[in-house]
Structures are given as C-alpha cells and as structure tokens.
PDB file of C-alpha atoms in Angstrom:
ATOM      1  CA  MET U   1       1.228   6.924  21.037  1.00 80.00           C
ATOM      2  CA  ALA U   2       0.649   8.618  17.478  1.00 91.00           C
ATOM      3  CA  THR U   3      -1.628   7.406  14.455  1.00 94.00           C
ATOM      4  CA  MET U   4      -1.103   8.440  11.026  1.00 94.00           C
ATOM      5  CA  ILE U   5      -4.035   8.595   8.895  1.00 96.00           C
ATOM      6  CA  LEU U   6      -3.440   8.784   5.309  1.00 94.00           C
ATOM      7  CA  THR U   7      -5.151   7.930   1.723  1.00 96.00           C
ATOM      8  CA  GLY U   8      -2.888   7.005  -1.516  1.00 95.00           C
ATOM      9  CA  ARG U   9      -2.702   4.592  -4.380  1.00 96.00           C
ATOM     10  CA  LEU U  10      -0.698   1.247  -4.051  1.00 95.00           C
ATOM     11  CA  GLY U  11       2.588   1.327  -5.832  1.00 94.00           C
ATOM     12  CA  ARG U  12       2.711  -1.372  -6.153  1.00 93.00           C
ATOM     13  CA  ASP U  13       0.310  -5.180  -6.164  1.00 94.00           C
ATOM     14  CA  ALA U  14       0.987  -5.754  -2.320  1.00 95.00           C
ATOM     15  CA  GLU U  15       2.745  -8.927  -0.981  1.00 95.00           C
ATOM     16  CA  LEU U  16       1.729 -11.575   1.540  1.00 94.00           C
ATOM     17  CA  LYS U  17       4.651 -12.660   3.172  1.00 93.00           C
ATOM     18  CA  GLU U  18       6.096 -14.708   6.377  1.00 90.00           C
ATOM     19  CA  PHE U  19       7.764 -13.320   9.781  1.00 88.00           C
ATOM     20  CA  GLY U  20       8.615 -16.315  12.098  1.00 88.00           C
ATOM     21  CA  GLY U  21       5.545 -18.152  11.455  1.00 87.00           C
ATOM     22  CA  LYS U  22       3.087 -15.088  11.317  1.00 90.00           C
ATOM     23  CA  LYS U  23       1.510 -13.250   7.749  1.00 92.00           C
ATOM     24  CA  CYS U  24       2.446  -9.722   6.958  1.00 94.00           C
ATOM     25  CA  LEU U  25       1.041  -7.911   3.871  1.00 95.00           C
ATOM     26  CA  LYS U  26       3.616  -5.979   3.018  1.00 96.00           C
ATOM     27  CA  TYR U  27       2.687  -2.755   0.309  1.00 96.00           C
ATOM     28  CA  SER U  28       3.009   0.875  -0.335  1.00 96.00           C
ATOM     29  CA  VAL U  29       1.233   3.884  -0.318  1.00 96.00           C
ATOM     30  CA  ALA U  30       1.811   7.270  -2.617  1.00 95.00           C
ATOM     31  CA  TYR U  31       0.757  10.535  -2.337  1.00 94.00           C
ATOM     32  CA  ASP U  32       0.935  14.357  -3.597  1.00 93.00           C
ATOM     33  CA  VAL U  33       2.185  17.561  -1.747  1.00 93.00           C
ATOM     34  CA  GLY U  34       2.615  20.531  -3.153  1.00 93.00           C
ATOM     35  CA  TYR U  35       1.356  21.597  -6.641  1.00 91.00           C
ATOM     36  CA  GLY U  36       2.116  22.359 -10.241  1.00 92.00           C
ATOM     37  CA  ALA U  37       6.177  22.119 -10.679  1.00 92.00           C
ATOM     38  CA  LYS U  38       6.498  22.063  -6.452  1.00 93.00           C
ATOM     39  CA  LYS U  39       4.730  18.983  -6.874  1.00 94.00           C
ATOM     40  CA  GLU U  40       6.514  16.028  -5.097  1.00 94.00           C
ATOM     41  CA  THR U  41       5.147  11.971  -4.323  1.00 94.00           C
ATOM     42  CA  VAL U  42       5.449  10.784  -0.288  1.00 93.00           C
ATOM     43  CA  TRP U  43       5.633   7.156  -0.964  1.00 95.00           C
ATOM     44  CA  VAL U  44       4.874   5.196   2.558  1.00 96.00           C
ATOM     45  CA  SER U  45       6.216   1.821   3.076  1.00 96.00           C
ATOM     46  CA  CYS U  46       2.512  -0.304   4.774  1.00 96.00           C
ATOM     47  CA  SER U  47       2.816  -3.233   7.092  1.00 95.00           C
ATOM     48  CA  MET U  48      -0.786  -5.471   7.923  1.00 95.00           C
ATOM     49  CA  TRP U  49      -0.065  -8.433  10.407  1.00 92.00           C
ATOM     50  CA  GLY U  50      -2.351 -11.669  10.520  1.00 88.00           C
ATOM     51  CA  ASP U  51      -5.504 -13.461   8.982  1.00 88.00           C
ATOM     52  CA  ARG U  52      -6.907  -9.705   7.909  1.00 89.00           C
ATOM     53  CA  GLY U  53      -3.890  -8.285   5.785  1.00 87.00           C
ATOM     54  CA  GLU U  54      -4.062 -12.234   4.710  1.00 87.00           C
ATOM     55  CA  LYS U  55      -7.825 -11.756   3.594  1.00 89.00           C
ATOM     56  CA  LEU U  56      -7.401  -8.433   1.891  1.00 90.00           C
ATOM     57  CA  SER U  57      -4.028  -9.409   0.017  1.00 89.00           C
ATOM     58  CA  GLN U  58      -6.339  -9.649  -3.206  1.00 90.00           C
ATOM     59  CA  TYR U  59      -7.862  -7.089  -3.229  1.00 91.00           C
ATOM     60  CA  LEU U  60      -4.912  -5.030  -2.571  1.00 93.00           C
ATOM     61  CA  LYS U  61      -3.129  -3.861  -6.808  1.00 94.00           C
ATOM     62  CA  LYS U  62      -1.442  -1.891  -8.710  1.00 94.00           C
ATOM     63  CA  GLY U  63      -3.511   1.574  -8.781  1.00 94.00           C
ATOM     64  CA  ALA U  64      -6.011   1.036  -6.392  1.00 94.00           C
ATOM     65  CA  MET U  65      -6.652   4.208  -3.141  1.00 96.00           C
ATOM     66  CA  VAL U  66      -6.718   3.199  -0.176  1.00 95.00           C
ATOM     67  CA  GLU U  67      -7.763   4.817   3.526  1.00 96.00           C
ATOM     68  CA  VAL U  68      -4.859   3.578   5.776  1.00 96.00           C
ATOM     69  CA  VAL U  69      -4.578   3.707   9.651  1.00 96.00           C
ATOM     70  CA  GLY U  70      -1.716   3.057  11.473  1.00 96.00           C
ATOM     71  CA  THR U  71       0.922   3.880  14.222  1.00 96.00           C
ATOM     72  CA  PRO U  72       3.806   5.487  11.881  1.00 96.00           C
ATOM     73  CA  SER U  73       7.481   5.739  12.661  1.00 95.00           C
ATOM     74  CA  VAL U  74      11.037   6.141  10.841  1.00 94.00           C
ATOM     75  CA  ARG U  75      13.541   4.099   9.483  1.00 92.00           C
ATOM     76  CA  ALA U  76      16.937   5.088   8.635  1.00 93.00           C
ATOM     77  CA  TYR U  77      19.115   2.605   6.178  1.00 91.00           C
ATOM     78  CA  GLU U  78      21.558   2.886   4.163  1.00 93.00           C
ATOM     79  CA  LYS U  79      21.981   2.684  -0.017  1.00 91.00           C
ATOM     80  CA  ASP U  80      24.896   2.602  -1.959  1.00 94.00           C
ATOM     81  CA  GLY U  81      27.177   4.328   0.983  1.00 94.00           C
ATOM     82  CA  VAL U  82      23.773   7.205   0.073  1.00 95.00           C
ATOM     83  CA  ALA U  83      22.503   8.339   4.476  1.00 94.00           C
ATOM     84  CA  LYS U  84      17.826   7.318   3.521  1.00 92.00           C
ATOM     85  CA  ALA U  85      15.246   6.549   5.490  1.00 92.00           C
ATOM     86  CA  SER U  86      11.967   5.380   5.288  1.00 92.00           C
ATOM     87  CA  LEU U  87       8.240   6.331   6.662  1.00 94.00           C
ATOM     88  CA  ASP U  88       7.189   3.333   7.133  1.00 96.00           C
ATOM     89  CA  LEU U  89       3.763   2.209   9.082  1.00 96.00           C
ATOM     90  CA  ASN U  90       2.214  -0.296  11.026  1.00 96.00           C
ATOM     91  CA  VAL U  91      -0.765  -0.810   9.902  1.00 95.00           C
ATOM     92  CA  SER U  92      -4.065  -0.524  12.143  1.00 94.00           C
ATOM     93  CA  ASP U  93      -7.332  -0.091   9.441  1.00 94.00           C
ATOM     94  CA  LEU U  94      -7.988  -0.001   5.813  1.00 93.00           C
ATOM     95  CA  LYS U  95     -11.334   1.124   4.160  1.00 93.00           C
ATOM     96  CA  LEU U  96     -11.188   0.531  -0.179  1.00 91.00           C
ATOM     97  CA  HIS U  97     -11.765   3.417  -2.494  1.00 89.00           C
ATOM     98  CA  GLY U  98     -11.587   2.122  -5.675  1.00 75.00           C
ATOM     99  CA  GLY U  99      -9.523   1.907  -8.890  1.00 70.00           C
ATOM    100  CA  GLY U 100      -6.242  -0.058  -9.363  1.00 65.00           C
ATOM    101  CA  ALA U 101      -6.242  -3.178 -12.249  1.00 60.00           C
ATOM    102  CA  LYS U 102      -9.721  -5.054 -12.503  1.00 57.00           C
ATOM    103  CA  GLN U 103      -9.768  -9.121 -13.480  1.00 52.00           C
ATOM    104  CA  SER U 104     -12.791 -10.517 -15.280  1.00 48.00           C
ATOM    105  CA  SER U 105     -13.235 -14.141 -15.338  1.00 48.00           C
ATOM    106  CA  ASP U 106     -15.652 -13.649 -18.814  1.00 50.00           C
ATOM    107  CA  ASP U 107     -14.087 -12.858 -22.174  1.00 48.00           C
ATOM    108  CA  SER U 108     -17.659 -11.353 -23.409  1.00 46.00           C
ATOM    109  CA  ASP U 109     -16.691  -8.576 -20.726  1.00 51.00           C
ATOM    110  CA  ASN U 110     -13.613  -7.574 -24.377  1.00 50.00           C
ATOM    111  CA  ILE U 111     -16.339  -7.438 -27.033  1.00 50.00           C
ATOM    112  CA  PRO U 112     -13.692  -5.694 -30.157  1.00 51.00           C
ATOM    113  CA  PHE U 113     -15.521  -3.465 -32.750  1.00 44.00           C
TER     114      PHE U 113
END
C-alpha cells in the first residue's frame, strides 16, 4: 500500500456530500512544482469519509494551508472528448496550518478609519 503526504492550499471551500448513506468531505489541495517560468500547480482531489470529515468541514475554507496523509490513486476520465487523469487521495489524517477565509461574528473587528 502506498501513502502520500502532501502540504498545500485548499482551492475552494470543502463540500460535505452523501453517498449511499455515508458522509464524505470533498476538497482539492494545490501545491507547486518547479520554479520561475517552469513552475506548475498540481491539484489533488481529496476525500475524507465519516464523522471526522463532517466535523472538519467548517474549518476547511478556500486558501487554508493543510497537510494531508492518505492513500493515493489515479482516475482516468474524458472531458469534451479529451482523455484526462486526476490524482485522488483518500485522506486518513489532516492537519490545519492556518490561512483561508476568516469569519468574524463581531462587528467591532471592522473599524473604519
């Protein structure tokens, strides 16, 4: 069995979905490879099943830095007649490293000057 450890930023807010009565948290993590003009962004589609995903959903917002550990797989698909592939990760562990959208429940944080 292969294990992948990845640190990157969330591309959008995580989405909680239900498949066959089981809850699954879906999100994408991006990381950069290379430097300068040769720098490319790699996207990994992540899935976290069960109660942990449901509880973490409120914290996984666009731009948040995360470290994920899980089992990788590659999925082939076709879009607009073009063959493509997706790197997927079934997440077993997740660490939050901060960043992302900040939510304020107190208007005193918005002091106009």
